[in-house]
Amino acid sequence: FKQVYNDWSTDLSLKSFYNDSSKLNHKIDLGYHFFSDLYMANLEHNVVGKGNMNTYFGTHLFDLDLLADFNSISYASPYTFQPYDSIHEVNNNFIAKIYPKFITQNDKWRVEVGLELQAEMSADGTTPYIYPRISGKYNLVKEIIIPYASFSGGFGRGVSRNNLNSLTGTNPFLW
């Protein structure tokens, strides 16, 4: 069996490197991914924008992660013959994430507290997710014994993208 896919992508990234801790450091990533089968009967466009901003307030660090992920899948009807240029159905969805967190630390300990907000939007509606994130560690014996504890609501990493590209990476014989 042989399956052939067209798969290409491009990425752009911009990052600041301010030495002054009172300035707002930032990182912006923008990526585009195109994926299709050999005959272009099933194709996918994925645009992902990521951002990070952080700055210090005294000894406390404020950090903000942002994500915007748009995915559009067009595919031919299964089990019926479709001309190569006809599309049976188009599915679009969007995942958005905002994750603010505060980090405070000294020589012996570090504490992070944040709240991750995610939403998955499609033609079927919008599903919001809220994940509290708390972690801490204490340097008991100088970089040798460091006990830590963390709590992450939702028991996972949150919403993750499943699309044609990721599924064919797991099973290359799809379609």
Short mmCIF file of C-alpha atoms in Angstrom, two decimals:
data_model
loop_
_atom_site.label_atom_id
_atom_site.label_comp_id
_atom_site.label_asym_id
_atom_site.label_seq_id
_atom_site.Cartn_x
_atom_site.Cartn_y
_atom_site.Cartn_z
CA PHE A 1 0.00 0.00 0.00
CA LYS A 2 1.19 3.47 -0.78
CA GLN A 3 -0.31 6.81 0.22
CA VAL A 4 1.03 10.14 -1.00
CA TYR A 5 0.42 13.48 0.71
CA ASN A 6 1.25 17.09 -0.09
CA ASP A 7 2.53 18.73 3.07
CA TRP A 8 4.20 22.15 3.36
CA SER A 9 4.39 24.92 5.89
CA THR A 10 6.00 28.24 6.68
CA ASP A 11 6.69 30.04 9.95
CA LEU A 12 7.63 33.55 11.00
CA SER A 13 8.86 34.57 14.46
CA LEU A 14 9.70 37.87 16.13
CA LYS A 15 11.21 38.17 19.61
CA SER A 16 12.46 41.04 21.75
CA PHE A 17 15.55 40.88 23.98
CA TYR A 18 15.34 43.80 26.38
CA ASN A 19 17.96 43.81 29.14
CA ASP A 20 15.87 46.20 31.23
CA SER A 21 13.54 44.01 33.32
CA SER A 22 10.91 46.75 33.54
CA LYS A 23 10.35 46.66 29.76
CA LEU A 24 7.78 44.39 28.16
CA ASN A 25 9.50 41.46 26.43
CA HIS A 26 7.48 39.74 23.75
CA LYS A 27 7.55 36.90 21.26
CA ILE A 28 5.21 36.51 18.29
CA ASP A 29 4.99 33.39 16.10
CA LEU A 30 2.86 33.02 12.99
CA GLY A 31 2.62 29.80 11.03
CA TYR A 32 0.73 28.44 8.04
CA HIS A 33 0.40 24.76 7.20
CA PHE A 34 -1.11 23.20 4.06
CA PHE A 35 -1.88 19.48 3.85
CA SER A 36 -3.69 17.41 1.20
CA ASP A 37 -3.89 14.01 -0.40
CA LEU A 38 -2.31 13.36 -3.79
CA TYR A 39 -5.39 14.35 -5.82
CA MET A 40 -6.30 17.43 -3.74
CA ALA A 41 -9.71 15.87 -2.96
CA ASN A 42 -9.07 16.26 0.79
CA LEU A 43 -7.18 19.32 1.91
CA GLU A 44 -6.49 21.33 5.01
CA HIS A 45 -5.35 24.87 5.80
CA ASN A 46 -4.08 25.61 9.30
CA VAL A 47 -3.03 29.08 10.54
CA VAL A 48 -1.55 29.38 14.04
CA GLY A 49 -0.61 32.59 15.83
CA LYS A 50 1.17 32.44 19.19
CA GLY A 51 2.25 35.23 21.45
CA ASN A 52 4.05 35.68 24.75
CA MET A 53 4.57 38.81 26.80
CA ASN A 54 6.31 39.14 30.14
CA THR A 55 7.54 41.84 32.45
CA TYR A 56 8.63 42.25 36.06
CA PHE A 57 6.71 44.10 38.74
CA GLY A 58 9.34 44.42 41.45
CA THR A 59 10.46 40.84 42.08
CA HIS A 60 7.30 39.30 40.58
CA LEU A 61 7.13 38.19 36.95
CA PHE A 62 3.90 38.54 34.98
CA ASP A 63 3.75 36.21 31.98
CA LEU A 64 0.99 36.01 29.34
CA ASP A 65 0.64 33.31 26.66
CA LEU A 66 -1.80 33.75 23.74
CA LEU A 67 -2.86 31.32 21.02
CA ALA A 68 -5.11 31.62 17.97
CA ASP A 69 -5.43 28.44 15.86
CA PHE A 70 -7.69 28.38 12.77
CA ASN A 71 -8.20 25.14 10.85
CA SER A 72 -10.19 24.58 7.64
CA ILE A 73 -10.72 21.09 6.22
CA SER A 74 -12.31 20.43 2.83
CA TYR A 75 -12.94 16.88 1.84
CA ALA A 76 -14.73 14.77 -0.74
CA SER A 77 -17.59 12.50 0.22
CA PRO A 78 -16.38 9.03 1.23
CA TYR A 79 -17.62 5.92 -0.57
CA THR A 80 -18.76 7.81 -3.67
CA PHE A 81 -16.86 8.93 -6.72
CA GLN A 82 -16.24 12.66 -6.74
CA PRO A 83 -14.49 14.59 -9.50
CA TYR A 84 -11.18 15.93 -8.25
CA ASP A 85 -12.37 19.53 -8.18
CA SER A 86 -15.60 18.95 -6.21
CA ILE A 87 -15.72 19.39 -2.46
CA HIS A 88 -18.40 17.61 -0.46
CA GLU A 89 -18.00 19.40 2.87
CA VAL A 90 -15.94 22.14 4.51
CA ASN A 91 -15.36 22.19 8.27
CA ASN A 92 -13.82 25.22 9.98
CA ASN A 93 -12.91 25.56 13.62
CA PHE A 94 -10.94 27.91 15.82
CA ILE A 95 -9.10 27.39 19.11
CA ALA A 96 -8.23 30.41 21.26
CA LYS A 97 -6.18 30.42 24.45
CA ILE A 98 -5.13 33.05 26.96
CA TYR A 99 -2.94 32.04 29.89
CA PRO A 100 -1.88 34.75 32.37
CA LYS A 101 0.38 33.71 35.26
CA PHE A 102 2.33 35.29 38.08
CA ILE A 103 5.69 33.93 39.17
CA THR A 104 7.46 34.88 42.36
CA GLN A 105 10.72 33.40 43.62
CA ASN A 106 13.84 33.85 45.68
CA ASP A 107 16.99 31.76 46.20
CA LYS A 108 15.14 28.91 47.97
CA TRP A 109 11.64 28.76 46.46
CA ARG A 110 9.49 29.48 43.42
CA VAL A 111 5.69 29.75 43.10
CA GLU A 112 3.64 30.02 39.87
CA VAL A 113 -0.08 30.81 39.84
CA GLY A 114 -2.10 31.10 36.65
CA LEU A 115 -5.44 30.57 34.99
CA GLU A 116 -5.62 29.10 31.49
CA LEU A 117 -8.72 30.04 29.50
CA GLN A 118 -9.43 28.17 26.26
CA ALA A 119 -12.30 28.12 23.79
CA GLU A 120 -13.02 25.86 20.86
CA MET A 121 -15.31 27.49 18.28
CA SER A 122 -16.99 25.79 15.32
CA ALA A 123 -20.28 25.78 13.46
CA ASP A 124 -21.67 23.57 16.25
CA GLY A 125 -21.03 26.28 18.85
CA THR A 126 -18.41 27.41 21.33
CA THR A 127 -17.04 25.30 24.16
CA PRO A 128 -15.09 27.18 26.87
CA TYR A 129 -12.53 25.54 29.16
CA ILE A 130 -10.98 26.94 32.36
CA TYR A 131 -7.86 25.41 33.90
CA PRO A 132 -6.29 26.73 37.12
CA ARG A 133 -2.55 26.12 37.31
CA ILE A 134 -0.54 26.29 40.54
CA SER A 135 2.97 25.01 41.14
CA GLY A 136 5.68 25.48 43.71
CA LYS A 137 9.12 24.18 44.54
CA TYR A 138 11.57 24.56 47.39
CA ASN A 139 15.34 24.18 47.17
CA LEU A 140 15.88 22.00 50.25
CA VAL A 141 19.50 21.04 49.63
CA LYS A 142 21.42 23.33 47.26
CA GLU A 143 20.24 22.18 43.78
CA ILE A 144 20.29 18.51 44.89
CA ILE A 145 16.96 17.96 46.65
CA ILE A 146 14.12 20.12 45.32
CA PRO A 147 10.66 18.96 46.34
CA TYR A 148 7.87 20.37 44.21
CA ALA A 149 4.09 20.22 43.93
CA SER A 150 1.70 21.28 41.23
CA PHE A 151 -2.01 21.35 40.57
CA SER A 152 -3.50 21.60 37.13
CA GLY A 153 -7.27 21.71 36.71
CA GLY A 154 -8.76 19.75 33.86
CA PHE A 155 -6.29 16.87 34.31
CA GLY A 156 -4.54 17.48 31.03
CA ARG A 157 -3.07 19.95 28.66
CA GLY A 158 -6.42 21.33 27.54
CA VAL A 159 -7.68 21.53 24.01
CA SER A 160 -5.30 20.13 21.41
CA ARG A 161 -5.59 20.18 17.65
CA ASN A 162 -6.58 16.94 15.93
CA ASN A 163 -6.58 17.38 12.17
CA LEU A 164 -5.81 15.47 8.98
CA ASN A 165 -2.11 16.16 9.30
CA SER A 166 -1.84 14.90 12.89
CA LEU A 167 -4.05 11.86 12.19
CA THR A 168 -2.05 10.77 9.13
CA GLY A 169 1.11 11.16 11.19
CA THR A 170 -0.33 8.49 13.49
CA ASN A 171 -1.85 6.35 10.73
CA PRO A 172 -0.40 7.05 7.26
CA PHE A 173 -2.97 4.77 5.56
CA LEU A 174 -5.97 7.05 6.12
CA TRP A 175 -8.00 7.82 2.97
#
